[in-house]
Structure formats: structure tokens, C-alpha cells
């Protein structure tokens, strides 16, 4: 459930949009521009809720109560006046544009305003975009258009010029950590600061993604990855294969595990290069003593090679390689690296070719 | 929510409400039907926001409540239930609906009834009471001529005009126009542009009850059709319908009367020249015959002469065969009259003599129509019992634009 209050890291945009609603000076066409995962759609839905909130007090304040029928329907994607259009296949097509034009001519079914949200608006075909120009320029009464895009260059300038641009930014990692901890405390829970730090680092600026990670499977995976790197020196090849078997058919989690391994080797690299100065830059500061110990036994070459191996296997996973096979190879190779043996990097040969 | 009912009325209610459910909807809730149980009456509602259908019937109520179930799943399940009795309950905690009939037991997911949009209220408006057969005639004779594209909203509907004690219904796609005039209108005057698709759904709900009356409320932006225990609410099209009265010609250079079934089957034969596409037929009208010919490049030629009784000049005029066929298929009379104003201006096609009873409710051709057509055999589909429709005294006019003959 999102309303403006709960949209973390977007304070500036929220202030701007709320003020616009409060003073009844909002514009009929907005372009929300920002990288994937920075809350564009969430912001658009929160705007739609605020425009249609049945709680008069909340509406006058430019807010959404989040409790009324209207807010609930928008949350469930069932509000007859709030339309979310997403690309059909690869593009937002002319048929969808026609449907938008048809719907825009109708009066709101039950809400105050009709809100049209066009997700990935850079994927509007030229035809579709052109057919919407008139609507964006002179929309019928009680209509709001919100275009969401991450690539300004792919949009028609004639469309962009008809919209007020609102930029969404990735939320800085430090701020995300604070938000996550604050919310957990509000719910009376305690999150492991180490997990939160890693979750925020992996979330690419999206609070929602960080929260899912921190409250979900991340904790177990982080412990597993640490356990592997810190102990692999004492493991047999069979231990490595047993470990790998956990992730059979769990592509997403295996991908996360590899990202976590990279993070740990990255920490080792910091310690190796900067030793005492590294502390502030570590992804896993809570494990600093153990990591320092591991860094001492590893050569710089071994660390660099491990990082390269992780990156290569990560790419192979995207290419639909068997998860089990990829992890088997990676873990065995990392073990070899740890033992100081040189692992021929098949990767560079393939990548070069 | 908990009730027990007979399967058949339940299935009928579901199928009626399902007519308003669109297969391609952006709101998940609209793929469902709302079941609302109150005071021993179950109301089943379906809507696509343009059209809403709501039908009620009595059930054995154990506990009131409401829920939304996927329309198609519900219809399929209820149709195949083994027993005549159905029991349906909702587990409020898990949102699971339990359907039990004899030994069969279903549990399906339900959606939150509070998310279901309320059907619009047409508000204060003109009330018109019309018998089922008359309403069906108005719809059947006109809606086929409406346009079926999104670009011209005003042509996607049929205009219902109540004026001077007459009811007019008219639809056009700008190439042809169908007008039906019914002498039993209301006293007041009102106009409403009703989506043609809605009207066709209404026609399907008009079961054969000759004395039944439909109550129509024409509001500002919505219309309500009360058909027994079923309510149909539709959005009205907010556009101006072309002024059709002044474009219907009143004087003609050539008129010909021809057997309706003979003309219809001749045009169907001509249409065989093109698979799916439109065939242009040339008509050469002379005093006692109507020569029909068609030529489709790369396909072939067709020609046929029909006996006809013509007055006025000899004329060559060409039409899209499909447009003529659409009208011929609804005209019940044994003979039709084609009135032409020239080879480049509109022609009228109308039943010869007073309108006979509709083929749908099967009646013998009106005596006048049969007399005009000496050698016309009685159309087989028209044989059968009499119907209330033959007495309704409606008037059907079909205007069609000729095309250039290549």
C-alpha cells in the first residue's frame, strides 16, 4: 500500500505534486523520468490516489488516505477511472492509443478525475505517440496523463514538450538503509544492519527492492556466501559440489549468491589494497576481522581472478546456462583460486571471440 | 454469504450478466460477475463500464453477502454441475468460494466485492414502455447498419427518437442507412444515441413473451432497459447523429418490384465470386426484368436476370452486394421495392406493401405483399404461426449509396 507518505526518497517530487493538487494547479500531462526501479509507477499511482481520494480532508491537503474505496481500488488495479497501459509485447501500440482516446472522451465513471498512466512511454510507436499529441495538448475535462519513461532520448520531442517533467532519482544507499531500519522499528522488528547494508547495495536505488531483499531471502544467502569464501580453503571438491546443489533450479537466488560473492571478494580487494583504511568502504563491515584474515592468506592475483570468474559466470547465467552447472564450475574454480593455483580463464577466450 | 438455489435459473442469470463482460478488459475485477445476496434475492451483475447487465432471482438465503467470481469460470462450472441444486458459500477469511452440487465440490478464488464498480444510475429521464416484439423489431431492422469502428463515435450507435407519438430508430455507417418507424411511440419528444452493440445484447435478452413490456428510461448520459427481472444500463453516445431526415430522397426516376428471396439468393450467388471481400453488383433495370451482373478481376463473371415490374426510366446502377443483402435478410415480405434516384445518388430499398411479420417469429406473408408478386412462391422460412409483430404496423426504409461500376 503506497501513498505519498510511504514513498521514500522522493520527498522533492512528492512536495511538488502535493502542492500542485492542493492549489488545484496540477497539470494534465506529466512525464515521470528516471531509471528503472526508482518508483515512477508507484509515484504515479500515489498521484492518482491523491486526485481521487474520497477523504475530503486528505484530498484538500493533496494527500491520499489509503483507506477509502477509491484508494483501495487503485491499489488493486480495479479503479474504473485509473488506467495503466503497458507495452503489448515490445511497444505501446496504436490500438492502445485509440483506446486511450476513446476512454478520455468519456466522463469519469465514479472518480473525480480519469488518470491514464503510460508505462514505458518511450516504447510508444511513432504512430501511437502522434495520435496522442492532440489529447496531450488539449485534454478533455477531468483527465490526467502520466507518462513513465527511463530513456528521454527515445521519446518524441513533441510528446515531451507537452508534459511537465518530474525526475525520479535512485535513492542513495545510506538513505535507503535509514529508511529500512526506521520502518522495521515502526513495525517492532529488528533487521540485521549487515543484511540491510548489503540489501541496499544490491537494490540499485529502489527502496522497494531493498526492502524485499532485506526482509526476504537475503539474510540466508549472505551467510552462505560468507561461509563459502571464509571456509573454502578447508573444503574438499565434494563439499563445493554439495554446496552448489542447494541452488539447483533456483536461478534468481543463484544470481544473488554470485552477486554476494562478488561483494565479498570486492571487500577482500579493499582490505588487500588499503588494509586499515578499507573499513569505511566495506560491504560487510561486520565481518571485517574474518575478512582481514582471509585477505592475508590470499594473493592479489587470486582475488582479482575470483572476481573475474564471478562476473563471467554471472553473465553465463543470463544466457540461460544450467544453474547447477554454472555454480559447480564457479565454486570449484574459486576453490582452486583460493589454493593459489592458476585457473585458466576460459572466460577471456570466449569473450574475446 | 451462503445460499442454495436451483441450477437452471442461476445459470440463466449468469449467462445474461456475462453478456456485458468484455474479454479484453484492463481492470481485473471486470472479468468477474458480482453476486450480491440480500433479502432472499440474488443479484448477478456484469459490466464492461459501457454496458452493465444485472439480473435477479430468488434463492434460499442462509446468510447475506457479496462476492465477485470470474465470469467464465463460474458459467462453465455451473453449466456442468451434476445436481439440480447448487449451494454456494464464501469463506470470508480465505476469500474462497465453495460451490457444492450433489457430490461435486468446487473451491474457487473470489475477488473483493467492494472493488466492483456500481452500475450508473440513469437518473431522472423519459420513461417509455414498449412491448418486447416491437423493441426487438426496432433493434433488428436498424442496428446492423451501424458502423463498427472507433473513429466515428456517432455512427457506432442507433438513434432512438420519440416524437409525435412515433418511435424512430435509425443507424448508419455513412454508406447505408436503416430506418425503422414504429407508430407506438411516447407522447413526449426525446432523442438518445444508444451503442448498437448494447442494443443487440438487449435484443438477445428479449425472450418470447408477447405481452411483456420493456421499461426504457432515457437519462442524460445513460439509458436503462428494465426487462422483467433484468436491468440493462448503457452509456449513451455523446455525439451528434447526422440529420438523416433531409437526406432520404422523396422522388425517384426508376422503381422496381422484385421477389425478395429471388433477389437475395441471386446476390448471394454473386457474392461467391469473392471470398470474404465485397462484390460489386451491377443492376440493369428495365420494364419487366432486373439484370444482375458482377465481374471480379482474376476471379470471374456472373450474370442473372430476374423478373421484375418496373416503372420510370431504364437504369443502370451498381451496389455493394453485402449492403443489399444485410437489408434483404431482415425484410420478411415476399417482395421488395427498389426506388432509385439515379446511378450516382442514393436508392431506397423497402418491403413492398405493409411490413410482414418477422422471419424470426415466423408468420405468413402479408396478403398485400403476396398479391403484388404473382409468381413468387411463399418463402419457406415464413411459413408458420402468426405473431404479434405482423400487427405492429412498423415501417422500414433502407437507404443505400450506389458505387461506381468498374
mmCIF file of N, CA and C in Angstrom, chain A residues 53-166:
data_model
loop_
_atom_site.group_PDB
_atom_site.id
_atom_site.type_symbol
_atom_site.label_atom_id
_atom_site.label_comp_id
_atom_site.label_asym_id
_atom_site.label_seq_id
_atom_site.Cartn_x
_atom_site.Cartn_y
_atom_site.Cartn_z
ATOM 1 N N UNK A 53 -8.992 10.602 -4.010
ATOM 2 C CA UNK A 53 -9.278 10.158 -2.646
ATOM 3 C C UNK A 53 -10.640 10.664 -2.181
ATOM 4 N N UNK A 54 -11.400 9.756 -1.582
ATOM 5 C CA UNK A 54 -12.747 10.108 -1.142
ATOM 6 C C UNK A 54 -12.734 10.885 0.172
ATOM 7 N N UNK A 55 -11.612 10.855 0.867
ATOM 8 C CA UNK A 55 -11.492 11.588 2.125
ATOM 9 C C UNK A 55 -11.240 13.061 1.787
ATOM 10 N N UNK A 56 -12.272 13.885 1.984
ATOM 11 C CA UNK A 56 -12.189 15.293 1.563
ATOM 12 C C UNK A 56 -10.979 15.996 2.160
ATOM 13 N N UNK A 57 -10.747 15.713 3.464
ATOM 14 C CA UNK A 57 -9.646 16.391 4.147
ATOM 15 C C UNK A 57 -8.319 16.029 3.497
ATOM 16 N N UNK A 58 -8.147 14.733 3.238
ATOM 17 C CA UNK A 58 -6.910 14.280 2.624
ATOM 18 C C UNK A 58 -6.763 14.921 1.243
ATOM 19 N N UNK A 59 -7.864 14.937 0.478
ATOM 20 C CA UNK A 59 -7.810 15.477 -0.879
ATOM 21 C C UNK A 59 -7.391 16.946 -0.868
ATOM 22 N N UNK A 60 -7.991 17.713 0.051
ATOM 23 C CA UNK A 60 -7.660 19.138 0.095
ATOM 24 C C UNK A 60 -6.207 19.369 0.474
ATOM 25 N N UNK A 61 -5.663 18.406 1.221
ATOM 26 C CA UNK A 61 -4.263 18.540 1.605
ATOM 27 C C UNK A 61 -3.343 17.960 0.533
ATOM 28 N N UNK A 62 -3.925 17.482 -0.565
ATOM 29 C CA UNK A 62 -3.110 16.898 -1.617
ATOM 30 C C UNK A 62 -2.581 15.534 -1.241
ATOM 31 N N UNK A 63 -3.359 14.811 -0.429
ATOM 32 C CA UNK A 63 -2.909 13.508 0.037
ATOM 33 C C UNK A 63 -3.928 12.434 -0.308
ATOM 34 N N UNK A 64 -3.531 11.184 -0.103
ATOM 35 C CA UNK A 64 -4.461 10.072 -0.234
ATOM 36 C C UNK A 64 -4.547 9.393 1.117
ATOM 37 N N UNK A 65 -5.787 9.040 1.512
ATOM 38 C CA UNK A 65 -5.943 8.443 2.838
ATOM 39 C C UNK A 65 -5.457 6.996 2.831
ATOM 40 N N UNK A 66 -5.550 6.341 1.678
ATOM 41 C CA UNK A 66 -5.094 4.951 1.597
ATOM 42 C C UNK A 66 -6.110 3.962 2.127
ATOM 43 N N UNK A 67 -7.204 4.458 2.697
ATOM 44 C CA UNK A 67 -8.173 3.567 3.328
ATOM 45 C C UNK A 67 -9.494 3.524 2.565
ATOM 46 N N UNK A 68 -9.835 4.601 1.855
ATOM 47 C CA UNK A 68 -11.170 4.689 1.265
ATOM 48 C C UNK A 68 -11.291 3.724 0.085
ATOM 49 N N UNK A 69 -12.517 3.542 -0.414
ATOM 50 C CA UNK A 69 -12.792 2.635 -1.522
ATOM 51 C C UNK A 69 -11.938 2.990 -2.732
ATOM 52 N N UNK A 70 -11.845 4.309 -2.994
ATOM 53 C CA UNK A 70 -11.108 4.740 -4.178
ATOM 54 C C UNK A 70 -9.631 4.353 -4.084
ATOM 55 N N UNK A 71 -9.012 4.653 -2.946
ATOM 56 C CA UNK A 71 -7.604 4.308 -2.758
ATOM 57 C C UNK A 71 -7.406 2.800 -2.870
ATOM 58 N N UNK A 72 -8.358 2.041 -2.276
ATOM 59 C CA UNK A 72 -8.241 0.578 -2.311
ATOM 60 C C UNK A 72 -8.347 0.064 -3.742
ATOM 61 N N UNK A 73 -9.300 0.614 -4.487
ATOM 62 C CA UNK A 73 -9.489 0.149 -5.861
ATOM 63 C C UNK A 73 -8.244 0.447 -6.696
ATOM 64 N N UNK A 74 -7.657 1.614 -6.485
ATOM 65 C CA UNK A 74 -6.452 1.944 -7.252
ATOM 66 C C UNK A 74 -5.325 0.995 -6.867
ATOM 67 N N UNK A 75 -5.224 0.724 -5.577
ATOM 68 C CA UNK A 75 -4.198 -0.194 -5.101
ATOM 69 C C UNK A 75 -4.346 -1.571 -5.755
ATOM 70 N N UNK A 76 -5.610 -2.010 -5.932
ATOM 71 C CA UNK A 76 -5.850 -3.340 -6.501
ATOM 72 C C UNK A 76 -5.887 -3.326 -8.029
ATOM 73 N N UNK A 77 -5.677 -2.154 -8.630
ATOM 74 C CA UNK A 77 -5.744 -2.076 -10.095
ATOM 75 C C UNK A 77 -7.162 -2.190 -10.616
ATOM 76 N N UNK A 78 -8.149 -1.846 -9.785
ATOM 77 C CA UNK A 78 -9.544 -2.033 -10.173
ATOM 78 C C UNK A 78 -10.335 -0.745 -10.233
ATOM 79 N N UNK A 79 -9.655 0.396 -10.247
ATOM 80 C CA UNK A 79 -10.422 1.646 -10.309
ATOM 81 C C UNK A 79 -10.829 1.926 -11.740
ATOM 82 N N UNK A 80 -12.135 2.100 -11.996
ATOM 83 C CA UNK A 80 -12.569 2.251 -13.389
ATOM 84 C C UNK A 80 -12.078 3.541 -14.054
ATOM 85 N N UNK A 81 -11.542 4.462 -13.295
ATOM 86 C CA UNK A 81 -11.059 5.702 -13.915
ATOM 87 C C UNK A 81 -9.538 5.802 -13.932
ATOM 88 N N UNK A 82 -8.863 4.826 -13.402
ATOM 89 C CA UNK A 82 -7.395 4.857 -13.409
ATOM 90 C C UNK A 82 -6.912 3.727 -14.317
ATOM 91 N N UNK A 83 -6.330 4.135 -15.439
ATOM 92 C CA UNK A 83 -5.960 3.148 -16.453
ATOM 93 C C UNK A 83 -4.452 3.078 -16.574
ATOM 94 N N UNK A 84 -3.924 1.885 -16.424
ATOM 95 C CA UNK A 84 -2.484 1.673 -16.594
ATOM 96 C C UNK A 84 -2.273 0.958 -17.924
ATOM 97 N N UNK A 85 -1.548 1.606 -18.831
ATOM 98 C CA UNK A 85 -1.272 0.993 -20.129
ATOM 99 C C UNK A 85 0.182 0.556 -20.171
ATOM 100 N N UNK A 86 0.409 -0.696 -20.482
ATOM 101 C CA UNK A 86 1.768 -1.213 -20.559
ATOM 102 C C UNK A 86 2.023 -1.720 -21.967
ATOM 103 N N UNK A 87 3.300 -1.752 -22.387
ATOM 104 C CA UNK A 87 3.590 -2.193 -23.750
ATOM 105 C C UNK A 87 3.017 -3.580 -24.002
ATOM 106 N N UNK A 88 2.400 -3.746 -25.190
ATOM 107 C CA UNK A 88 1.952 -5.063 -25.621
ATOM 108 C C UNK A 88 3.100 -5.646 -26.417
ATOM 109 N N UNK A 89 3.764 -6.632 -25.853
ATOM 110 C CA UNK A 89 4.973 -7.121 -26.494
ATOM 111 C C UNK A 89 6.064 -6.077 -26.320
ATOM 112 N N UNK A 90 6.480 -5.460 -27.413
ATOM 113 C CA UNK A 90 7.599 -4.534 -27.308
ATOM 114 C C UNK A 90 7.180 -3.085 -27.357
ATOM 115 N N UNK A 91 5.929 -2.803 -27.672
ATOM 116 C CA UNK A 91 5.578 -1.403 -27.908
ATOM 117 C C UNK A 91 4.195 -1.069 -27.359
ATOM 118 N N UNK A 92 4.014 0.222 -27.079
ATOM 119 C CA UNK A 92 2.672 0.752 -26.819
ATOM 120 C C UNK A 92 2.101 1.080 -28.192
ATOM 121 N N UNK A 93 1.058 0.388 -28.592
ATOM 122 C CA UNK A 93 0.635 0.410 -29.980
ATOM 123 C C UNK A 93 -0.501 1.379 -30.254
ATOM 124 N N UNK A 94 -0.745 1.541 -31.543
ATOM 125 C CA UNK A 94 -1.771 2.485 -31.985
ATOM 126 C C UNK A 94 -3.148 2.081 -31.462
ATOM 127 N N UNK A 95 -3.419 0.777 -31.353
ATOM 128 C CA UNK A 95 -4.716 0.342 -30.818
ATOM 129 C C UNK A 95 -4.901 0.843 -29.398
ATOM 130 N N UNK A 96 -3.795 0.781 -28.630
ATOM 131 C CA UNK A 96 -3.876 1.252 -27.241
ATOM 132 C C UNK A 96 -4.100 2.758 -27.206
ATOM 133 N N UNK A 97 -3.434 3.459 -28.138
ATOM 134 C CA UNK A 97 -3.616 4.908 -28.203
ATOM 135 C C UNK A 97 -5.067 5.236 -28.538
ATOM 136 N N UNK A 98 -5.663 4.457 -29.444
ATOM 137 C CA UNK A 98 -7.075 4.694 -29.802
ATOM 138 C C UNK A 98 -7.970 4.462 -28.596
ATOM 139 N N UNK A 99 -7.649 3.391 -27.847
ATOM 140 C CA UNK A 99 -8.441 3.094 -26.653
ATOM 141 C C UNK A 99 -8.325 4.250 -25.651
ATOM 142 N N UNK A 100 -7.126 4.793 -25.521
ATOM 143 C CA UNK A 100 -6.926 5.922 -24.616
ATOM 144 C C UNK A 100 -7.778 7.097 -25.067
ATOM 145 N N UNK A 101 -7.776 7.340 -26.382
ATOM 146 C CA UNK A 101 -8.559 8.475 -26.883
ATOM 147 C C UNK A 101 -10.045 8.258 -26.639
ATOM 148 N N UNK A 102 -10.487 7.017 -26.823
ATOM 149 C CA UNK A 102 -11.905 6.729 -26.613
ATOM 150 C C UNK A 102 -12.277 6.950 -25.142
ATOM 151 N N UNK A 103 -11.441 6.393 -24.259
ATOM 152 C CA UNK A 103 -11.738 6.496 -22.830
ATOM 153 C C UNK A 103 -11.669 7.947 -22.356
ATOM 154 N N UNK A 104 -10.742 8.715 -22.949
ATOM 155 C CA UNK A 104 -10.559 10.090 -22.487
ATOM 156 C C UNK A 104 -11.800 10.933 -22.770
ATOM 157 N N UNK A 105 -12.540 10.557 -23.821
ATOM 158 C CA UNK A 105 -13.726 11.345 -24.171
ATOM 159 C C UNK A 105 -14.879 11.120 -23.183
ATOM 160 N N UNK A 106 -14.824 10.004 -22.453
ATOM 161 C CA UNK A 106 -15.924 9.693 -21.541
ATOM 162 C C UNK A 106 -15.764 10.448 -20.227
ATOM 163 N N UNK A 107 -16.883 10.648 -19.563
ATOM 164 C CA UNK A 107 -16.804 11.257 -18.229
ATOM 165 C C UNK A 107 -16.225 10.228 -17.258
ATOM 166 N N UNK A 108 -15.632 10.708 -16.162
ATOM 167 C CA UNK A 108 -15.162 9.735 -15.159
ATOM 168 C C UNK A 108 -16.328 8.860 -14.707
ATOM 169 N N UNK A 109 -16.044 7.568 -14.503
ATOM 170 C CA UNK A 109 -17.111 6.632 -14.159
ATOM 171 C C UNK A 109 -17.593 6.867 -12.740
ATOM 172 N N UNK A 110 -16.661 7.006 -11.818
ATOM 173 C CA UNK A 110 -17.069 7.247 -10.434
ATOM 174 C C UNK A 110 -16.097 8.173 -9.716
ATOM 175 N N UNK A 111 -14.925 8.383 -10.262
ATOM 176 C CA UNK A 111 -13.931 9.189 -9.563
ATOM 177 C C UNK A 111 -14.046 10.668 -9.920
ATOM 178 N N UNK A 112 -13.114 11.462 -9.363
ATOM 179 C CA UNK A 112 -13.071 12.880 -9.701
ATOM 180 C C UNK A 112 -12.421 13.072 -11.063
ATOM 181 N N UNK A 113 -11.315 12.337 -11.260
ATOM 182 C CA UNK A 113 -10.522 12.512 -12.477
ATOM 183 C C UNK A 113 -10.206 11.162 -13.092
ATOM 184 N N UNK A 114 -10.080 11.169 -14.405
ATOM 185 C CA UNK A 114 -9.559 9.977 -15.085
ATOM 186 C C UNK A 114 -8.045 10.122 -15.142
ATOM 187 N N UNK A 115 -7.341 9.083 -14.797
ATOM 188 C CA UNK A 115 -5.879 9.121 -14.819
ATOM 189 C C UNK A 115 -5.385 8.025 -15.763
ATOM 190 N N UNK A 116 -4.604 8.435 -16.739
ATOM 191 C CA UNK A 116 -4.020 7.474 -17.679
ATOM 192 C C UNK A 116 -2.526 7.381 -17.412
ATOM 193 N N UNK A 117 -2.069 6.208 -17.033
ATOM 194 C CA UNK A 117 -0.644 6.017 -16.769
ATOM 195 C C UNK A 117 -0.077 5.176 -17.906
ATOM 196 N N UNK A 118 0.911 5.730 -18.606
ATOM 197 C CA UNK A 118 1.526 5.000 -19.719
ATOM 198 C C UNK A 118 2.913 4.551 -19.291
ATOM 199 N N UNK A 119 3.013 3.252 -18.991
ATOM 200 C CA UNK A 119 4.278 2.708 -18.526
ATOM 201 C C UNK A 119 5.214 2.532 -19.722
ATOM 202 N N UNK A 120 6.474 2.829 -19.526
ATOM 203 C CA UNK A 120 7.486 2.740 -20.584
ATOM 204 C C UNK A 120 7.052 3.519 -21.823
ATOM 205 N N UNK A 121 6.768 4.795 -21.582
ATOM 206 C CA UNK A 121 6.240 5.626 -22.665
ATOM 207 C C UNK A 121 7.233 5.793 -23.800
ATOM 208 N N UNK A 122 8.520 5.518 -23.558
ATOM 209 C CA UNK A 122 9.474 5.597 -24.664
ATOM 210 C C UNK A 122 9.192 4.519 -25.697
ATOM 211 N N UNK A 123 8.327 3.557 -25.339
ATOM 212 C CA UNK A 123 8.007 2.497 -26.288
ATOM 213 C C UNK A 123 6.742 2.787 -27.078
ATOM 214 N N UNK A 124 6.212 3.980 -26.972
ATOM 215 C CA UNK A 124 5.098 4.369 -27.844
ATOM 216 C C UNK A 124 5.611 4.322 -29.283
ATOM 217 N N UNK A 125 4.861 3.686 -30.167
ATOM 218 C CA UNK A 125 5.261 3.750 -31.565
ATOM 219 C C UNK A 125 5.038 5.185 -32.041
ATOM 220 N N UNK A 126 5.736 5.562 -33.117
ATOM 221 C CA UNK A 126 5.614 6.933 -33.614
ATOM 222 C C UNK A 126 4.153 7.245 -33.927
ATOM 223 N N UNK A 127 3.485 6.271 -34.548
ATOM 224 C CA UNK A 127 2.055 6.425 -34.862
ATOM 225 C C UNK A 127 1.247 6.714 -33.610
ATOM 226 N N UNK A 128 1.449 5.855 -32.596
ATOM 227 C CA UNK A 128 0.664 5.969 -31.374
ATOM 228 C C UNK A 128 0.953 7.302 -30.692
ATOM 229 N N UNK A 129 2.242 7.668 -30.619
ATOM 230 C CA UNK A 129 2.615 8.912 -29.960
ATOM 231 C C UNK A 129 1.982 10.100 -30.686
ATOM 232 N N UNK A 130 2.054 10.080 -32.000
ATOM 233 C CA UNK A 130 1.485 11.194 -32.757
ATOM 234 C C UNK A 130 -0.016 11.296 -32.570
ATOM 235 N N UNK A 131 -0.673 10.133 -32.454
ATOM 236 C CA UNK A 131 -2.126 10.187 -32.332
ATOM 237 C C UNK A 131 -2.535 10.699 -30.953
ATOM 238 N N UNK A 132 -1.585 10.734 -30.015
ATOM 239 C CA UNK A 132 -1.921 11.234 -28.669
ATOM 240 C C UNK A 132 -1.603 12.718 -28.502
ATOM 241 N N UNK A 133 -0.929 13.288 -29.493
ATOM 242 C CA UNK A 133 -0.463 14.677 -29.329
ATOM 243 C C UNK A 133 -1.600 15.634 -29.027
ATOM 244 N N UNK A 134 -2.672 15.493 -29.784
ATOM 245 C CA UNK A 134 -3.784 16.425 -29.600
ATOM 246 C C UNK A 134 -4.350 16.300 -28.191
ATOM 247 N N UNK A 135 -4.458 15.043 -27.750
ATOM 248 C CA UNK A 135 -5.010 14.774 -26.423
ATOM 249 C C UNK A 135 -4.121 15.378 -25.334
ATOM 250 N N UNK A 136 -2.802 15.266 -25.508
ATOM 251 C CA UNK A 136 -1.875 15.780 -24.503
ATOM 252 C C UNK A 136 -1.880 17.303 -24.509
ATOM 253 N N UNK A 137 -2.160 17.864 -25.670
ATOM 254 C CA UNK A 137 -2.174 19.320 -25.789
ATOM 255 C C UNK A 137 -3.452 19.906 -25.198
ATOM 256 N N UNK A 138 -4.579 19.339 -25.599
ATOM 257 C CA UNK A 138 -5.868 19.853 -25.124
ATOM 258 C C UNK A 138 -6.710 18.689 -24.641
ATOM 259 N N UNK A 139 -6.443 18.210 -23.445
ATOM 260 C CA UNK A 139 -7.196 17.043 -22.984
ATOM 261 C C UNK A 139 -8.628 17.434 -22.639
ATOM 262 N N UNK A 140 -9.554 16.452 -22.725
ATOM 263 C CA UNK A 140 -10.916 16.729 -22.280
ATOM 264 C C UNK A 140 -10.903 17.032 -20.781
ATOM 265 N N UNK A 141 -12.045 17.467 -20.304
ATOM 266 C CA UNK A 141 -12.185 17.785 -18.884
ATOM 267 C C UNK A 141 -11.791 16.616 -17.993
ATOM 268 N N UNK A 142 -11.262 16.926 -16.837
ATOM 269 C CA UNK A 142 -11.057 15.954 -15.772
ATOM 270 C C UNK A 142 -10.241 14.742 -16.219
ATOM 271 N N UNK A 143 -9.121 15.026 -16.885
ATOM 272 C CA UNK A 143 -8.240 13.985 -17.392
ATOM 273 C C UNK A 143 -6.812 14.282 -16.960
ATOM 274 N N UNK A 144 -6.085 13.279 -16.538
ATOM 275 C CA UNK A 144 -4.659 13.465 -16.265
ATOM 276 C C UNK A 144 -3.882 12.352 -16.948
ATOM 277 N N UNK A 145 -2.783 12.733 -17.576
ATOM 278 C CA UNK A 145 -1.920 11.750 -18.229
ATOM 279 C C UNK A 145 -0.583 11.725 -17.517
ATOM 280 N N UNK A 146 -0.094 10.548 -17.210
ATOM 281 C CA UNK A 146 1.228 10.421 -16.626
ATOM 282 C C UNK A 146 2.016 9.448 -17.486
ATOM 283 N N UNK A 147 3.061 9.949 -18.115
ATOM 284 C CA UNK A 147 3.918 9.099 -18.933
ATOM 285 C C UNK A 147 5.130 8.724 -18.103
ATOM 286 N N UNK A 148 5.463 7.441 -18.072
ATOM 287 C CA UNK A 148 6.627 6.981 -17.329
ATOM 288 C C UNK A 148 7.702 6.579 -18.331
ATOM 289 N N UNK A 149 8.909 7.070 -18.137
ATOM 290 C CA UNK A 149 9.958 6.726 -19.091
ATOM 291 C C UNK A 149 11.313 6.730 -18.409
ATOM 292 N N UNK A 150 12.213 5.895 -18.920
ATOM 293 C CA UNK A 150 13.568 5.905 -18.376
ATOM 294 C C UNK A 150 14.544 6.431 -19.423
ATOM 295 N N UNK A 151 14.102 6.549 -20.673
ATOM 296 C CA UNK A 151 15.014 6.966 -21.729
ATOM 297 C C UNK A 151 14.419 8.147 -22.484
ATOM 298 N N UNK A 152 14.863 9.323 -22.101
ATOM 299 C CA UNK A 152 14.321 10.547 -22.700
ATOM 300 C C UNK A 152 14.605 10.592 -24.196
ATOM 301 N N UNK A 153 15.791 10.093 -24.581
ATOM 302 C CA UNK A 153 16.212 10.176 -25.981
ATOM 303 C C UNK A 153 15.304 9.420 -26.928
ATOM 304 N N UNK A 154 14.601 8.391 -26.403
ATOM 305 C CA UNK A 154 13.772 7.569 -27.276
ATOM 306 C C UNK A 154 12.377 8.150 -27.441
ATOM 307 N N UNK A 155 12.129 9.315 -26.821
ATOM 308 C CA UNK A 155 10.772 9.859 -26.885
ATOM 309 C C UNK A 155 10.676 10.952 -27.933
ATOM 310 N N UNK A 156 9.479 11.090 -28.496
ATOM 311 C CA UNK A 156 9.262 12.167 -29.459
ATOM 312 C C UNK A 156 9.342 13.504 -28.731
ATOM 313 N N UNK A 157 10.124 14.449 -29.259
ATOM 314 C CA UNK A 157 10.203 15.749 -28.600
ATOM 315 C C UNK A 157 8.840 16.430 -28.515
ATOM 316 N N UNK A 158 7.969 16.134 -29.482
ATOM 317 C CA UNK A 158 6.638 16.755 -29.457
ATOM 318 C C UNK A 158 5.812 16.245 -28.281
ATOM 319 N N UNK A 159 6.090 15.015 -27.862
ATOM 320 C CA UNK A 159 5.382 14.487 -26.683
ATOM 321 C C UNK A 159 5.981 15.106 -25.420
ATOM 322 N N UNK A 160 7.317 15.104 -25.351
ATOM 323 C CA UNK A 160 7.990 15.609 -24.148
ATOM 324 C C UNK A 160 7.602 17.054 -23.892
ATOM 325 N N UNK A 161 7.535 17.839 -24.974
ATOM 326 C CA UNK A 161 7.280 19.274 -24.793
ATOM 327 C C UNK A 161 5.872 19.545 -24.302
ATOM 328 N N UNK A 162 4.984 18.557 -24.376
ATOM 329 C CA UNK A 162 3.610 18.762 -23.911
ATOM 330 C C UNK A 162 3.439 18.343 -22.455
ATOM 331 N N UNK A 163 4.493 17.842 -21.852
ATOM 332 C CA UNK A 163 4.394 17.336 -20.483
ATOM 333 C C UNK A 163 5.297 18.130 -19.541
ATOM 334 N N UNK A 164 4.914 18.142 -18.274
ATOM 335 C CA UNK A 164 5.804 18.660 -17.246
ATOM 336 C C UNK A 164 6.661 17.494 -16.758
ATOM 337 N N UNK A 165 7.987 17.665 -16.819
ATOM 338 C CA UNK A 165 8.862 16.555 -16.471
ATOM 339 C C UNK A 165 9.133 16.523 -14.974
ATOM 340 N N UNK A 166 8.971 15.352 -14.401
ATOM 341 C CA UNK A 166 9.306 15.122 -12.987
ATOM 342 C C UNK A 166 10.361 14.034 -12.969
#
